Amino acid sequence: MQGFHEIYTGIARVRQVASLAMIGGLAVRNNLLCVTWSAGRGHVFLYDLDTSELLSSWCNPVGSSGFSDAGGIAIDRDFRIFIADAHNNCVHRFNVFGQHLGDLGLPMPTSGDRGRDKSGVLDQPHAVATHGDCVYVAMGDRPRQRAVQCFHVDGRVQPGLPARGDHGAKWGAPRGLFADEQGVWVADTLRGRIQRFRHDGVFVQELELGGKHPPARPGHLVRMANGTMVVVDHGGVESRLCAIRASGQRLPIRALAEKCPDPLALAMDDQQRVYVLDHGGERVVRATSELAFDRVMFDLTEQGCDAPISTD
């Protein structure tokens, strides 16, 4: 088992990656694609994939500092949009018109670190996933016991997911989540592993992403119907795409990875096509269900405070 000395030395790497890349996220539900980025405030853009048209856009509410982030995103079956705001330690809830429906997360303690590792308290949330009425949130930049929290969609605190099913174990600053009918997958980032749970919270298995030099640092991930997982690995100087089969073996996707440099976030549609927020958060590209490069969907490099630009 990886020791905590090694884990803590990895914190600098995670913080460095976070500081170099734009904070952003990606989510798809039916014909809707939601992309976020942050520059002083968290910006949210909602697109119609059928027409490549912008449907709505807004900014996350700010806290007392006057700033906000927009990171990991999830769109639930009722088209509510959940967006992680690491700056304000909460998950914002919106409808598709950008109406703010409230926040998930209990008030942050005013002092001390111990109170940040409690059920319902979100300390720098980074990733969000939904299934049914549950909203899963992965958070933190250091090992914590309650780094994977669970809420009802109305904001009520539910039991979270304990690392490896052990309530005394600590997560290694998880940065990725995915949920479907088969369960919940969590990127245990500083340990270079992906943990799987049933929806009742029972731990199922742990897969090692591999990679020793540099060690793997999994972030956002999606799981395809055949069990293959596509993962953003932040272990190198720049992040990269990788894939693993359900057995845990690596699946070569070099051609796609070369087309998607410095990926940040992932999403998948009903046709098993994978969307990648790459170039450190500058554009959205799409891959086929066979994990071959398809096309560039949107380019964010010239946006300023405007919406991302469609390549159509």
XYZ file of C-alpha atoms in Angstrom:
312
model
C 0.000 0.000 0.000
C 1.220 3.448 -0.846
C 2.473 5.263 2.265
C 1.239 8.670 3.313
C 4.724 10.134 2.999
C 4.554 9.410 -0.718
C 0.973 10.622 -0.877
C 1.777 13.943 0.749
C 4.693 14.489 -1.646
C 2.125 14.135 -4.416
C 0.042 17.013 -3.113
C 2.469 19.519 -4.615
C 2.006 17.873 -8.005
C -1.799 18.057 -7.774
C -1.662 21.709 -6.720
C 0.794 22.483 -9.514
C -1.467 20.885 -12.120
C -4.476 22.763 -10.747
C -2.629 26.060 -10.892
C -1.436 25.589 -14.478
C -4.740 24.465 -16.017
C -7.978 26.349 -16.227
C -10.546 25.107 -13.775
C -13.333 23.682 -15.868
C -15.759 20.860 -16.425
C -17.858 19.106 -19.028
C -21.208 17.283 -18.976
C -23.620 15.875 -21.567
C -27.279 14.892 -21.189
C -29.292 14.029 -24.301
C -28.635 16.879 -26.752
C -27.267 19.280 -24.114
C -23.583 19.956 -23.528
C -22.487 22.074 -20.577
C -18.959 23.442 -20.352
C -17.437 25.575 -17.602
C -14.307 27.633 -17.138
C -13.058 30.076 -14.520
C -11.439 33.490 -14.734
C -12.204 35.388 -11.539
C -15.756 34.053 -11.765
C -17.047 30.645 -12.790
C -18.613 30.809 -16.253
C -21.178 28.299 -17.506
C -22.250 27.697 -21.125
C -25.030 25.372 -22.253
C -25.163 24.197 -25.879
C -27.509 22.272 -28.130
C -25.367 19.532 -29.672
C -27.761 19.099 -32.590
C -27.380 22.692 -33.768
C -24.160 23.813 -31.998
C -26.121 26.816 -30.774
C -25.701 28.465 -27.403
C -28.870 27.979 -25.366
C -27.938 29.870 -22.212
C -24.955 31.136 -20.238
C -24.379 32.551 -16.769
C -21.840 33.031 -13.995
C -21.714 31.242 -10.682
C -22.672 33.407 -7.689
C -19.749 34.883 -5.795
C -18.951 34.577 -2.117
C -17.733 37.233 0.288
C -14.429 37.445 -1.619
C -16.210 38.465 -4.817
C -14.906 35.407 -6.705
C -16.200 31.990 -7.752
C -15.074 28.903 -9.658
C -16.873 26.578 -12.049
C -15.319 23.124 -12.046
C -16.777 19.643 -12.341
C -20.351 19.434 -13.656
C -23.201 16.931 -13.713
C -26.643 17.110 -15.332
C -29.248 14.888 -13.703
C -32.219 13.102 -15.283
C -34.455 16.123 -14.608
C -31.928 18.448 -16.286
C -30.777 20.107 -13.096
C -27.170 21.213 -13.412
C -24.730 20.764 -10.500
C -21.449 22.703 -10.609
C -18.546 22.407 -8.174
C -17.250 25.735 -6.851
C -13.942 25.018 -5.110
C -13.451 28.688 -4.220
C -16.705 28.917 -2.248
C -16.723 25.314 -0.953
C -20.097 24.329 -2.350
C -21.913 22.803 -5.314
C -24.321 25.169 -7.069
C -27.605 23.855 -8.447
C -29.218 25.446 -11.543
C -31.918 24.760 -14.089
C -31.135 24.912 -17.829
C -32.076 28.600 -17.936
C -29.370 29.475 -15.423
C -31.766 30.034 -12.520
C -29.925 29.370 -9.267
C -31.857 26.748 -7.304
C -29.642 26.660 -4.217
C -26.385 25.094 -3.077
C -25.197 21.769 -1.673
C -22.858 21.771 1.311
C -22.975 22.739 4.955
C -21.318 25.965 6.218
C -17.536 25.774 6.336
C -15.992 25.992 9.849
C -14.419 29.364 10.513
C -11.233 27.899 12.007
C -9.344 24.637 12.257
C -8.883 21.862 9.744
C -10.706 19.102 11.590
C -14.142 20.518 10.877
C -13.445 20.396 7.146
C -13.474 16.589 7.204
C -17.102 16.135 8.245
C -20.196 14.822 6.496
C -21.886 17.532 4.473
C -18.937 19.963 4.543
C -17.409 20.501 1.094
C -13.751 21.486 1.249
C -12.720 22.517 -2.277
C -15.066 20.302 -4.326
C -13.724 19.346 -7.750
C -15.914 16.647 -9.312
C -19.655 15.907 -9.361
C -21.717 12.936 -10.568
C -25.417 12.141 -10.301
C -27.503 8.980 -10.337
C -31.215 8.963 -9.539
C -31.753 11.323 -6.616
C -28.121 11.152 -5.454
C -25.395 13.720 -6.072
C -21.824 12.530 -5.433
C -19.079 15.082 -4.804
C -15.289 14.505 -4.712
C -13.231 17.137 -2.955
C -10.058 18.271 -1.238
C -6.357 18.704 -1.953
C -5.098 16.378 0.803
C -5.953 12.957 2.257
C -9.317 13.008 4.056
C -11.780 10.400 5.295
C -14.885 12.142 3.925
C -13.534 13.325 0.602
C -16.387 11.655 -1.323
C -19.694 13.062 -0.109
C -23.255 12.268 -1.120
C -26.341 14.489 -1.110
C -29.973 14.150 -2.102
C -30.745 16.416 -5.065
C -32.664 18.701 -2.679
C -29.501 19.250 -0.603
C -30.012 16.790 2.253
C -26.779 15.137 3.410
C -26.543 11.396 2.735
C -23.869 8.875 3.787
C -20.719 9.300 1.726
C -18.387 6.696 0.247
C -15.575 5.514 2.556
C -12.245 4.766 0.874
C -11.999 1.023 0.131
C -15.114 0.559 2.270
C -13.159 1.405 5.433
C -14.574 4.351 7.402
C -11.154 4.884 8.988
C -9.286 5.063 5.680
C -8.493 8.279 3.848
C -8.992 9.238 0.251
C -6.048 10.639 -1.689
C -7.583 13.957 -2.824
C -10.025 12.448 -5.380
C -10.460 14.496 -8.569
C -12.831 12.368 -10.646
C -16.281 10.725 -10.386
C -18.540 8.740 -12.669
C -21.910 7.118 -11.892
C -24.177 4.890 -13.984
C -26.564 1.972 -13.468
C -23.653 -0.300 -12.558
C -22.305 1.798 -9.709
C -19.994 4.688 -8.817
C -16.327 5.053 -9.812
C -13.977 7.386 -7.954
C -10.512 8.508 -9.072
C -8.374 8.192 -5.925
C -5.948 10.661 -7.405
C -2.894 10.655 -5.143
C -2.908 6.850 -4.954
C -3.168 6.395 -8.714
C -6.200 4.124 -8.382
C -9.872 3.975 -9.297
C -12.328 2.623 -6.730
C -15.724 1.152 -7.572
C -18.811 1.158 -5.316
C -22.364 -0.075 -5.493
C -25.086 2.548 -5.145
C -25.743 1.401 -1.587
C -22.173 2.437 -0.715
C -20.631 -1.046 -0.652
C -17.034 -1.128 -1.912
C -16.572 -3.475 -4.888
C -13.008 -3.249 -6.195
C -9.958 -1.096 -6.758
C -8.045 -0.779 -10.026
C -4.512 0.543 -10.299
C -4.109 2.929 -13.203
C -0.462 2.037 -13.602
C 2.469 4.238 -14.387
C 5.411 4.545 -12.002
C 7.653 7.173 -13.628
C 5.825 9.467 -13.308
C 3.158 7.909 -11.080
C -0.411 8.012 -12.356
C -2.690 10.738 -11.004
C -6.204 9.993 -12.352
C -8.720 12.811 -12.576
C -11.946 13.032 -14.581
C -13.196 9.758 -16.026
C -16.038 8.168 -17.963
C -17.041 4.500 -18.177
C -18.312 3.022 -21.428
C -20.949 0.289 -21.756
C -18.289 -2.384 -22.364
C -16.559 -1.508 -19.097
C -13.716 0.481 -20.636
C -12.826 3.624 -18.700
C -11.304 6.711 -20.281
C -9.331 8.731 -17.750
C -7.477 12.032 -17.577
C -4.081 11.291 -16.019
C -2.366 14.314 -14.405
C 0.814 12.397 -13.558
C 3.092 14.008 -16.140
C 4.217 17.537 -16.930
C 1.030 17.791 -18.976
C -2.088 15.744 -18.443
C -2.885 12.983 -20.934
C -5.706 10.651 -21.906
C -5.496 6.971 -21.086
C -7.920 4.049 -21.064
C -8.235 0.844 -19.076
C -10.377 -2.201 -19.725
C -12.780 -3.599 -17.132
C -10.068 -6.144 -16.277
C -7.697 -3.338 -15.326
C -5.440 -3.756 -18.364
C -4.377 -0.687 -20.300
C -6.098 -0.054 -23.620
C -3.831 1.765 -26.111
C -5.412 5.019 -27.346
C -2.250 6.817 -28.439
C -3.766 8.294 -31.610
C -6.643 9.889 -29.683
C -4.372 11.044 -26.879
C -2.104 12.828 -29.365
C -5.123 14.639 -30.816
C -6.249 15.791 -27.350
C -3.247 17.400 -25.637
C -3.445 18.494 -22.007
C -6.998 17.222 -21.346
C -8.918 18.505 -18.348
C -12.417 16.995 -18.274
C -14.517 14.277 -19.925
C -18.160 13.525 -20.712
C -20.038 10.874 -22.687
C -23.314 10.912 -24.623
C -25.989 8.252 -25.140
C -24.188 7.007 -28.259
C -21.036 6.318 -26.220
C -19.170 9.172 -27.886
C -16.616 10.754 -25.581
C -16.179 14.528 -25.253
C -12.876 15.975 -24.089
C -12.165 19.437 -22.701
C -8.523 19.701 -23.770
C -5.708 22.212 -24.303
C -5.947 22.907 -20.565
C -9.582 23.952 -20.913
C -9.434 25.789 -24.257
C -11.601 23.603 -26.503
C -14.092 20.724 -26.622
C -13.453 17.798 -28.968
C -15.422 14.624 -29.635
C -14.251 11.028 -30.065
C -16.217 8.160 -31.560
C -17.487 5.203 -29.535
C -14.379 3.349 -30.800
C -12.232 6.072 -29.182
C -11.076 7.523 -32.480
C -10.850 11.294 -32.950
C -14.022 12.699 -34.523
C -14.032 16.515 -34.566
C -13.467 19.759 -32.679
C -16.823 20.905 -31.301
C -16.098 24.283 -29.683
C -13.077 26.563 -29.381
C -12.828 28.668 -26.223
C -9.572 30.494 -26.920
C -11.096 33.731 -28.194
C -14.012 33.936 -25.846
C -12.984 36.561 -23.258
C -16.266 37.034 -21.432
C -18.275 35.770 -24.401
C -19.472 32.252 -25.106
C -17.194 29.537 -26.490
C -17.105 29.600 -30.291
C -18.549 26.724 -32.329
C -16.296 25.413 -35.095
C -19.279 25.001 -37.471
